[in-house]
Tab-separated table of C-alpha atoms in Angstrom:
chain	number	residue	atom	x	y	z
S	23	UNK	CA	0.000	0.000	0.000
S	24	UNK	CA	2.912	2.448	0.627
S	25	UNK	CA	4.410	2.167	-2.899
S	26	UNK	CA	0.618	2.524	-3.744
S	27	UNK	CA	0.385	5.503	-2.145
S	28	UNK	CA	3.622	7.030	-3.218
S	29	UNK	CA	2.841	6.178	-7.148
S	30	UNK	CA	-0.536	7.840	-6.676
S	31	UNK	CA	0.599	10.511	-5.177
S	32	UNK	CA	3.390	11.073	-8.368
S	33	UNK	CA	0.541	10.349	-10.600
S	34	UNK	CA	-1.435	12.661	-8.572
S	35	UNK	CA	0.948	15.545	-8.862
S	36	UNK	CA	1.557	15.467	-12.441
S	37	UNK	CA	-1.842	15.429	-13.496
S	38	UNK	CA	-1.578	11.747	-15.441
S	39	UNK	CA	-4.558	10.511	-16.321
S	40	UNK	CA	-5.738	7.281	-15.281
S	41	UNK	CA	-8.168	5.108	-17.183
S	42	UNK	CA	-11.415	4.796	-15.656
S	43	UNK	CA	-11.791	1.253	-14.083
S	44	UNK	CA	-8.409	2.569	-12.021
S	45	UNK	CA	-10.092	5.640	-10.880
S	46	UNK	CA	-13.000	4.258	-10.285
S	47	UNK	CA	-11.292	1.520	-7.859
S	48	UNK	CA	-9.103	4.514	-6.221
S	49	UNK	CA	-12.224	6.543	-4.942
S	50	UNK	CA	-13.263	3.624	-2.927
S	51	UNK	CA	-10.180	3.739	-0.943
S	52	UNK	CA	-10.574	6.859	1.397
S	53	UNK	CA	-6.341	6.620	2.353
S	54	UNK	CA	-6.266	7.027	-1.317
S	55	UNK	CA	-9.355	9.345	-1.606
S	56	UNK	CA	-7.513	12.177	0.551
S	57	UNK	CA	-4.072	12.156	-1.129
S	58	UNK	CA	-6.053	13.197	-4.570
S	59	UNK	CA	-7.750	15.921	-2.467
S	60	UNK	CA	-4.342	17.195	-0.456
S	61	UNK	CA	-2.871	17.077	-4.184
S	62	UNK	CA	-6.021	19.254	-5.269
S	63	UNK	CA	-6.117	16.445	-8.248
S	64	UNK	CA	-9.999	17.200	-9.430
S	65	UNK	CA	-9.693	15.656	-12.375
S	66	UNK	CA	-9.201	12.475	-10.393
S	67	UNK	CA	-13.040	13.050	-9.853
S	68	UNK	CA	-14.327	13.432	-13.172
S	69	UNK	CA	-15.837	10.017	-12.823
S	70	UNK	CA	-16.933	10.166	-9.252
S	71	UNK	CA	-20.536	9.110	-8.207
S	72	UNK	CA	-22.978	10.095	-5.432
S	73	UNK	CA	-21.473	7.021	-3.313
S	74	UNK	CA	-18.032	8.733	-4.257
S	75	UNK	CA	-18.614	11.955	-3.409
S	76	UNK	CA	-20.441	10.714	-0.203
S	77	UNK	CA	-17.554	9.003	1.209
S	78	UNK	CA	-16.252	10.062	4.290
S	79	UNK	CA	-12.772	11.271	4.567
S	80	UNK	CA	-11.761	12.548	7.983
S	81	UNK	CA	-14.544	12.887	9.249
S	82	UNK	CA	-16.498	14.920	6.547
S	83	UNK	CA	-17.919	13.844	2.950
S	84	UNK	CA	-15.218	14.275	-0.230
S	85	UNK	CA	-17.525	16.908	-2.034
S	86	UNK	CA	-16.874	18.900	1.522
S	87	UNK	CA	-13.485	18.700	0.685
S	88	UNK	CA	-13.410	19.573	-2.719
S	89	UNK	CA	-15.569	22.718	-1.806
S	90	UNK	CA	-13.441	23.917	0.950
S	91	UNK	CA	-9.677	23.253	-1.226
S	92	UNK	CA	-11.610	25.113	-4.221
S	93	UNK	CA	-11.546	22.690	-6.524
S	94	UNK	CA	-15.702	21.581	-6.730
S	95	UNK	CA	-17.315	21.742	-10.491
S	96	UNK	CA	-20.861	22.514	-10.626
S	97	UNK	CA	-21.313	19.897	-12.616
S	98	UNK	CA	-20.803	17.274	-9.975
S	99	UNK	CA	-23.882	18.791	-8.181
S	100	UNK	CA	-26.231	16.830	-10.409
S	101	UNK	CA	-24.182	13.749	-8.957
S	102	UNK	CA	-25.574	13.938	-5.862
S	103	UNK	CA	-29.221	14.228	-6.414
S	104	UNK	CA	-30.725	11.602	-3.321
S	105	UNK	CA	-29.043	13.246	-0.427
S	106	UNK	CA	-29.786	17.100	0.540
S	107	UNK	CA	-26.325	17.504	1.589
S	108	UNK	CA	-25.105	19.022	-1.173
S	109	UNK	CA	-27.665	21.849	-0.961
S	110	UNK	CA	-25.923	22.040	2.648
S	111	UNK	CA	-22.748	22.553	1.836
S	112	UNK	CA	-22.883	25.171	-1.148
S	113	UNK	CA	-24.661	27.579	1.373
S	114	UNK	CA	-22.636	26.874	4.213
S	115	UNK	CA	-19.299	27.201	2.226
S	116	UNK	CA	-21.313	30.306	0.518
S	117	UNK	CA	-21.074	28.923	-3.142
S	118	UNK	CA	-24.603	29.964	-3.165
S	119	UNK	CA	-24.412	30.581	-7.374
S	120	UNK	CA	-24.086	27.427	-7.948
S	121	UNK	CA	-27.715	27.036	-6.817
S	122	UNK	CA	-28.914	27.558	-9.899
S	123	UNK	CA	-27.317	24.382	-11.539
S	124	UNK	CA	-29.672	21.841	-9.392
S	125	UNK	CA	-32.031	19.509	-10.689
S	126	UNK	CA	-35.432	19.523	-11.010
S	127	UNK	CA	-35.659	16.905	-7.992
S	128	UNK	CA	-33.296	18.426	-6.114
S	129	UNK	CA	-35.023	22.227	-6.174
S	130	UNK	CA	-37.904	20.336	-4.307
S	131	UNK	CA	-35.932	18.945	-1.939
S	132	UNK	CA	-36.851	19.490	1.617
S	133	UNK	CA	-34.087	22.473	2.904
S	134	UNK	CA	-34.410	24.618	6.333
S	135	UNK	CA	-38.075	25.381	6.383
S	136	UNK	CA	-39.716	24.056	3.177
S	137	UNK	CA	-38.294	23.261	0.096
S	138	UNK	CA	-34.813	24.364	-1.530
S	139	UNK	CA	-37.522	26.461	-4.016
S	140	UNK	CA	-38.587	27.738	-0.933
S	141	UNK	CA	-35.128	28.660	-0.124
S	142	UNK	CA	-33.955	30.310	-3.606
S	143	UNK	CA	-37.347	32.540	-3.716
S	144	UNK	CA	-36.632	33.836	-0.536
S	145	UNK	CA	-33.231	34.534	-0.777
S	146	UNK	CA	-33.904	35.601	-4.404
S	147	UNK	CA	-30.944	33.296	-5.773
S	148	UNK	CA	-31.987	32.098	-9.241
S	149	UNK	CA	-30.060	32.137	-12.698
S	150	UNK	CA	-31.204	32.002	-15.650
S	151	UNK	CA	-31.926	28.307	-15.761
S	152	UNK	CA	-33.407	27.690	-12.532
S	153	UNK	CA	-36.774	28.055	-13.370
S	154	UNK	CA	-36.175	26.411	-16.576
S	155	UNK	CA	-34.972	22.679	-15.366
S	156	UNK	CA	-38.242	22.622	-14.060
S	157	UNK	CA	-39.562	20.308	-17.400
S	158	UNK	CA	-42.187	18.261	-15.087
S	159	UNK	CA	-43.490	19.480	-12.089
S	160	UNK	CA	-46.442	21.924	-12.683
S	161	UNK	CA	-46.306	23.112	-8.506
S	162	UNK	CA	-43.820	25.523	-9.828
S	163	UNK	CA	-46.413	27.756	-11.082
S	164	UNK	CA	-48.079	27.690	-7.140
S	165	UNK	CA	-44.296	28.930	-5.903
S	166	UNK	CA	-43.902	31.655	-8.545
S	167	UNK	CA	-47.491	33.250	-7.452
S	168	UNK	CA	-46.467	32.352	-3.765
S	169	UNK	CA	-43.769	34.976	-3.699
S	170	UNK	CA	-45.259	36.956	-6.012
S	171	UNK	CA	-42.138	36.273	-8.985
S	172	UNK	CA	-44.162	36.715	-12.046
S	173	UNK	CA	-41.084	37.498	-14.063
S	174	UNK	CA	-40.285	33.967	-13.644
S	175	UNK	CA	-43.003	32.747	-15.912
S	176	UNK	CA	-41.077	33.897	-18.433
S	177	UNK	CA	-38.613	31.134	-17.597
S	178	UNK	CA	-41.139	27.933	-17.957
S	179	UNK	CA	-40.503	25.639	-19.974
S	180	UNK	CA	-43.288	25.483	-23.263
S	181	UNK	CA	-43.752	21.814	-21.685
S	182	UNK	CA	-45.378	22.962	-18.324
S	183	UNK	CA	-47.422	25.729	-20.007
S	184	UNK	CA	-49.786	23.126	-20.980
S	185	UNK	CA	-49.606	21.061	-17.433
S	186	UNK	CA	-52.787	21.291	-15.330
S	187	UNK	CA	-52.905	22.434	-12.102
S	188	UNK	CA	-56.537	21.135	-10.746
S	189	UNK	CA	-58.695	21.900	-13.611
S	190	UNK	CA	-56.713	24.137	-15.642
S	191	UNK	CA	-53.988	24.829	-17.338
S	192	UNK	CA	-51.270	26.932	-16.682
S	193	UNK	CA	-51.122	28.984	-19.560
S	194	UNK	CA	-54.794	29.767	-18.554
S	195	UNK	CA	-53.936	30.610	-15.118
S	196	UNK	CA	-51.268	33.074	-16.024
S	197	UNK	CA	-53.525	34.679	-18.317
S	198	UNK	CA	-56.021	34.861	-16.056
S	199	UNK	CA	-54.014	37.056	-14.274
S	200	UNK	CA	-53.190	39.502	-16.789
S	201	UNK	CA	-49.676	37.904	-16.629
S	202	UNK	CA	-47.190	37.513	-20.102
S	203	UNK	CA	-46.235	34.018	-19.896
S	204	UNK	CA	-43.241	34.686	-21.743
């Protein structure tokens, strides 16, 4: 395991790039797990899953890590989409832009006092495509008129425009407010 270690951490340091049954066996090893992290190696992570980045390395998950050395990709957020951890960790580490990159599921996520759409409306932390990777659930309409965002309609997808909500559609119901759906 020491020669392991000491070949990983060379490989580690000059940025070689291992094939991906190798990585993939490397980020089960949490010894191995924090020399990649120390070496600030996030490429090592490219094919990291939800178990991966869930792994416990001293005491806190790798994706806590890789937030706190400053080398997280938003892209890994939609990695983690069954655990409301991740949600967690960008506001507590105050990478609060990356918000905007979640999932559909994971923007109704239970967070703090409701829902992580709960969360962004309040704290008015959307991008562009917030709003938009909402493709399926029609209950976004109910948060837009909750706090009273009717910009956002502009944002929803053509898709949801014809989703009901009770008896009607939402199209209908943003008309029926005098509202430009987009």
């Amino acid at each position: 395991l020491d020669d392991g270690k000491t070949i990983l951490e060379t490989i580690s340091k000059q940025r070689v790039n291992l094939d991906y049954s190798l990585n993939v066996e490397i980020l089960k090893d949490p010894d191995l797990v924090r020399i990649l992290i120390q070496s600030k190696n996030k490429e090592a992570f490219t094919f990291a899953g939800e178990k991966d980045l869930l792994l416990e390395v001293d005491g806190m998950p790798v994706v806590e890590h890789l937030i706190k050395e400053k080398i997280f990709e938003k892209y890994w957020i939609s990695k983690i989409s069954s655990s409301p951890i991740i949600i967690d960790l960008l506001v507590k580490y105050d990478k609060k832009k990356y918000l905007m990159y979640l999932s559909e599921e994971q923007l109704f996520m239970p967070f703090e006092d409701g829902t992580v759409l709960d969360y962004l409306f309040k704290n008015d932390l959307f991008g562009t495509s917030t709003i938009s990777n909402i493709r399926t659930n029609p209950e976004i309409y109910n948060y837009i008129v909750k706090y009273k965002r009717y910009d956002k309609f502009e944002d929803l997808s053509e898709s949801l425009l014809t989703e009901k909500i009770g008896e009607k559609y939402i199209l209908d119901l943003i008309l029926e407010q005098n509202r430009k759906p987009c």
